[in-house]
XYZ file of N, CA and C in Angstrom:
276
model
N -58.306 -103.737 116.164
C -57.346 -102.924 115.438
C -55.970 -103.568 115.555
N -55.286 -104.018 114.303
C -54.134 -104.101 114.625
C -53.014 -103.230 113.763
N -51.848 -103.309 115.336
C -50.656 -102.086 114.591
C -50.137 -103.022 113.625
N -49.115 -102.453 112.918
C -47.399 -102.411 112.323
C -47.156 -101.694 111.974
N -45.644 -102.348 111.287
C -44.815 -101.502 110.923
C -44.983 -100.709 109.883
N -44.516 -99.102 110.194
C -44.925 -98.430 109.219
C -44.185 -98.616 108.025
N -42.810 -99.315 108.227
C -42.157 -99.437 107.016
C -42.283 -100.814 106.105
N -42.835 -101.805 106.128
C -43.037 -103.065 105.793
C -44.382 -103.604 105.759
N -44.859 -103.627 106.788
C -45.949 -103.473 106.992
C -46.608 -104.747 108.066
N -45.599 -105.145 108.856
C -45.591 -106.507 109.389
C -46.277 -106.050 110.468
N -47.490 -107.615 110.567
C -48.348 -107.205 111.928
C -47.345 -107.428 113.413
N -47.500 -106.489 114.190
C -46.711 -106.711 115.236
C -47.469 -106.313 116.882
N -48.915 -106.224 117.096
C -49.516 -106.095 118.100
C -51.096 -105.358 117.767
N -51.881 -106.060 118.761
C -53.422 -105.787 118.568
C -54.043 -104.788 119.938
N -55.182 -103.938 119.453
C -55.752 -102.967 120.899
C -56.378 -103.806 121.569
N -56.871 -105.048 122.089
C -57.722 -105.514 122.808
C -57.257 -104.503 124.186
N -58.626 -104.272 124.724
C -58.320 -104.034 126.346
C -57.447 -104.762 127.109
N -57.750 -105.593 126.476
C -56.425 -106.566 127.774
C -54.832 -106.089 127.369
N -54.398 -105.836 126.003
C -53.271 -105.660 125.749
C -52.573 -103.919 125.541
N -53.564 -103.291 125.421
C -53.478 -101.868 125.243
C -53.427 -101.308 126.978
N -51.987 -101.114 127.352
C -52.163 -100.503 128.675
C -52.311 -98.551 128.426
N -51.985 -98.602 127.562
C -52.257 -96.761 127.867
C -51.501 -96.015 126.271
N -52.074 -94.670 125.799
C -52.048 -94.230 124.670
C -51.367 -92.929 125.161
N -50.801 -92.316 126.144
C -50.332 -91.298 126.431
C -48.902 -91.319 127.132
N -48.056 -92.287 126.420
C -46.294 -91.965 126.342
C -46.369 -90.996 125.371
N -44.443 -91.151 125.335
C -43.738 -90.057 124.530
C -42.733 -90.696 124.179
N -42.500 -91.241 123.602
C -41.325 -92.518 122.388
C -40.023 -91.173 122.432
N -38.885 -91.743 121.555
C -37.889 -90.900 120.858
C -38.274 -90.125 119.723
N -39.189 -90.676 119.226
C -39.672 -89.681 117.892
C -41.258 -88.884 118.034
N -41.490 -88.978 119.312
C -43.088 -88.399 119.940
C -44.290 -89.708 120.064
N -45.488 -89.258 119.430
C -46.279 -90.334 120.054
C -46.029 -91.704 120.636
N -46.334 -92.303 121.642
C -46.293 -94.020 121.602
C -47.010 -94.537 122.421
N -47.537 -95.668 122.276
C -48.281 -96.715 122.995
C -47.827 -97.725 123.916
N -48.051 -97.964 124.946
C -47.995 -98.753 126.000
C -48.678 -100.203 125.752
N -47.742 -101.355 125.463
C -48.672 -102.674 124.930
C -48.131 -103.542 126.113
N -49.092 -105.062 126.544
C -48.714 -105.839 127.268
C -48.126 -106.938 126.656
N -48.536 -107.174 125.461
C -47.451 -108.161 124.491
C -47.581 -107.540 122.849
N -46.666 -108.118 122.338
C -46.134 -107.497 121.260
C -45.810 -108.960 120.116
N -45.914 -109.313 119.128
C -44.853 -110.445 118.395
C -44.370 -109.455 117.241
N -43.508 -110.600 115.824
C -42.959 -110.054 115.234
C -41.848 -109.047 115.669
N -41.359 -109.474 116.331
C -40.353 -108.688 116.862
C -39.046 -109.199 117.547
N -37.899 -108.391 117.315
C -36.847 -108.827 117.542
C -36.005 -107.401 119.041
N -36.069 -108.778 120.304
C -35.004 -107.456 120.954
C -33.551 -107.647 121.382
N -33.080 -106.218 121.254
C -31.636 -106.483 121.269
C -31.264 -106.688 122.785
N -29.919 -106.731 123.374
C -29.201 -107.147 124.494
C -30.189 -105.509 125.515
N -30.053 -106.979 127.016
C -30.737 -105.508 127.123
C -29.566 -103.994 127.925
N -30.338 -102.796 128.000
C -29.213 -101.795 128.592
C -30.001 -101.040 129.838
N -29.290 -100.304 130.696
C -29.773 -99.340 131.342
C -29.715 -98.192 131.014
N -31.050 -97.480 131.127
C -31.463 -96.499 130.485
C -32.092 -95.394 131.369
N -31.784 -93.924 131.598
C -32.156 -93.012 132.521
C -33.342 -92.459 131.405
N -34.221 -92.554 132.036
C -35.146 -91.653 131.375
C -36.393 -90.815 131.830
N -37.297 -90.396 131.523
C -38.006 -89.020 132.560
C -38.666 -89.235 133.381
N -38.740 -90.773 133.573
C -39.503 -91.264 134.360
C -38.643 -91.915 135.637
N -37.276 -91.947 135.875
C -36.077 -92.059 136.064
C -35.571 -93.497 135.505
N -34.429 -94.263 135.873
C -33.813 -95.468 135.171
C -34.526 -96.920 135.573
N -34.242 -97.172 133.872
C -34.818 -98.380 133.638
C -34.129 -99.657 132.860
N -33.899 -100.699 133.136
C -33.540 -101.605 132.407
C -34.196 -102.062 131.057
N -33.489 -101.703 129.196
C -34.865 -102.057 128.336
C -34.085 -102.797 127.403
N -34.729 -103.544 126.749
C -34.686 -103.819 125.100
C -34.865 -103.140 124.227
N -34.105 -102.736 123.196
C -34.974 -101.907 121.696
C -35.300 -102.793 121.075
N -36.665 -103.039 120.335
C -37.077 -103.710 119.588
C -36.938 -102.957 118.357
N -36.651 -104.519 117.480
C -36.861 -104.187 116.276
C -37.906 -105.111 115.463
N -38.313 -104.785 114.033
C -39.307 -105.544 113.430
C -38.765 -106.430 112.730
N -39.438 -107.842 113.216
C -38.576 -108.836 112.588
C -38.810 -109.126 110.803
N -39.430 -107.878 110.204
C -39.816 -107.897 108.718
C -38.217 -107.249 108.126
N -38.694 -105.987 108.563
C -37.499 -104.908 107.875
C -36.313 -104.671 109.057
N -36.212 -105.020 110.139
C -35.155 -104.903 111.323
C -34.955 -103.305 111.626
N -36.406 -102.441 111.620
C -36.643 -100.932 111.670
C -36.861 -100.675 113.563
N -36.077 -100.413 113.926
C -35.873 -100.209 115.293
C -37.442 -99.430 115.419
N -38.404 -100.503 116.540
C -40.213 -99.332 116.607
C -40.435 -99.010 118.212
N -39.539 -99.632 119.204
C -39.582 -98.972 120.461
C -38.587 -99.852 121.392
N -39.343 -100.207 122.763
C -38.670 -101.294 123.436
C -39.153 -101.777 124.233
N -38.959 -102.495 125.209
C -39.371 -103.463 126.171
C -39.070 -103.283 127.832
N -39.652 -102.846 128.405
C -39.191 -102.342 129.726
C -39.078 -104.229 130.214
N -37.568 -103.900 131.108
C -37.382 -105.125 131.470
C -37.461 -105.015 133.307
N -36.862 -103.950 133.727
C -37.203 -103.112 135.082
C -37.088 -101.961 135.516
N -37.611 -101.853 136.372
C -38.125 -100.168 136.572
C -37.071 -100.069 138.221
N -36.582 -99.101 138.314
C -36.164 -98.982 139.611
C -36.904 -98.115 140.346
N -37.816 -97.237 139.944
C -38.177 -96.377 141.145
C -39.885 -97.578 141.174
N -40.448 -97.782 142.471
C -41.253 -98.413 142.557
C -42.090 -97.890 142.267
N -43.101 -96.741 141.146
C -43.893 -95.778 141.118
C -44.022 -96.668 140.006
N -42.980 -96.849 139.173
C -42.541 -97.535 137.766
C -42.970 -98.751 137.498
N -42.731 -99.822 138.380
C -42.685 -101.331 137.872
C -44.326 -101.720 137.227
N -45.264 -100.994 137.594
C -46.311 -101.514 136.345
C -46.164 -101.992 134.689
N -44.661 -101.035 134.426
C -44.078 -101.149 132.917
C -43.367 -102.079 132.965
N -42.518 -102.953 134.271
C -41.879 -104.136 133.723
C -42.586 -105.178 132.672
N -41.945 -105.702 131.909
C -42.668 -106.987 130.688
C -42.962 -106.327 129.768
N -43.522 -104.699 129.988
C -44.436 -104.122 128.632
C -43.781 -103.282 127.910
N -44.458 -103.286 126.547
C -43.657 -102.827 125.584
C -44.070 -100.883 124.715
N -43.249 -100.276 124.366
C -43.442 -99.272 124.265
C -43.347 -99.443 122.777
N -44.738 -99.028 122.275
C -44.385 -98.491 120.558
C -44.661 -97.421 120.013
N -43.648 -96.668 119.461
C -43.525 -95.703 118.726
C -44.061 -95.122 117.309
């Protein structure tokens, strides 16, 4: 199975087991997927970010078709419960 973008339609990541870490996040706009690599994609500078899982260092990605902001890139996790998500990418 492979994703993209819903607006363009650019391929930007596949389910293999190896790359599909988990189907039960919660993005900014609800559903999202947990991937171990991603292409077609563009990320911005990265920021620190508090979020429910507590703060994290990320990228927002965007699609390098239409430049449609589709999630981001955990770059580090500070609480050590977390760092399984460093490298991986969240799509929305």
């Amino acid at each position: 199975k492979i994703y993209a973008c819903k607006t363009c339609g650019t391929h930007l990541t596949h389910s293999l087991s190896t790359n599909l870490v988990s189907t039960s996040f919660t993005g900014n706009c609800g559903k999202a997927f947990l991937f171990r690599s991603m292409y077609n994609t563009i990320m911005t500078e990265p920021v620190k970010r508090s979020m429910t899982t507590g703060e994290h260092v990320v990228s927002d990605l965007k699609c390098s078709g239409c430049e449609e902001t589709i999630g981001w890139k955990y770059l580090k996790a500070y609480n050590q419960s977390q760092k399984y998500k460093e490298g991986c990418f969240i799509l929305e």
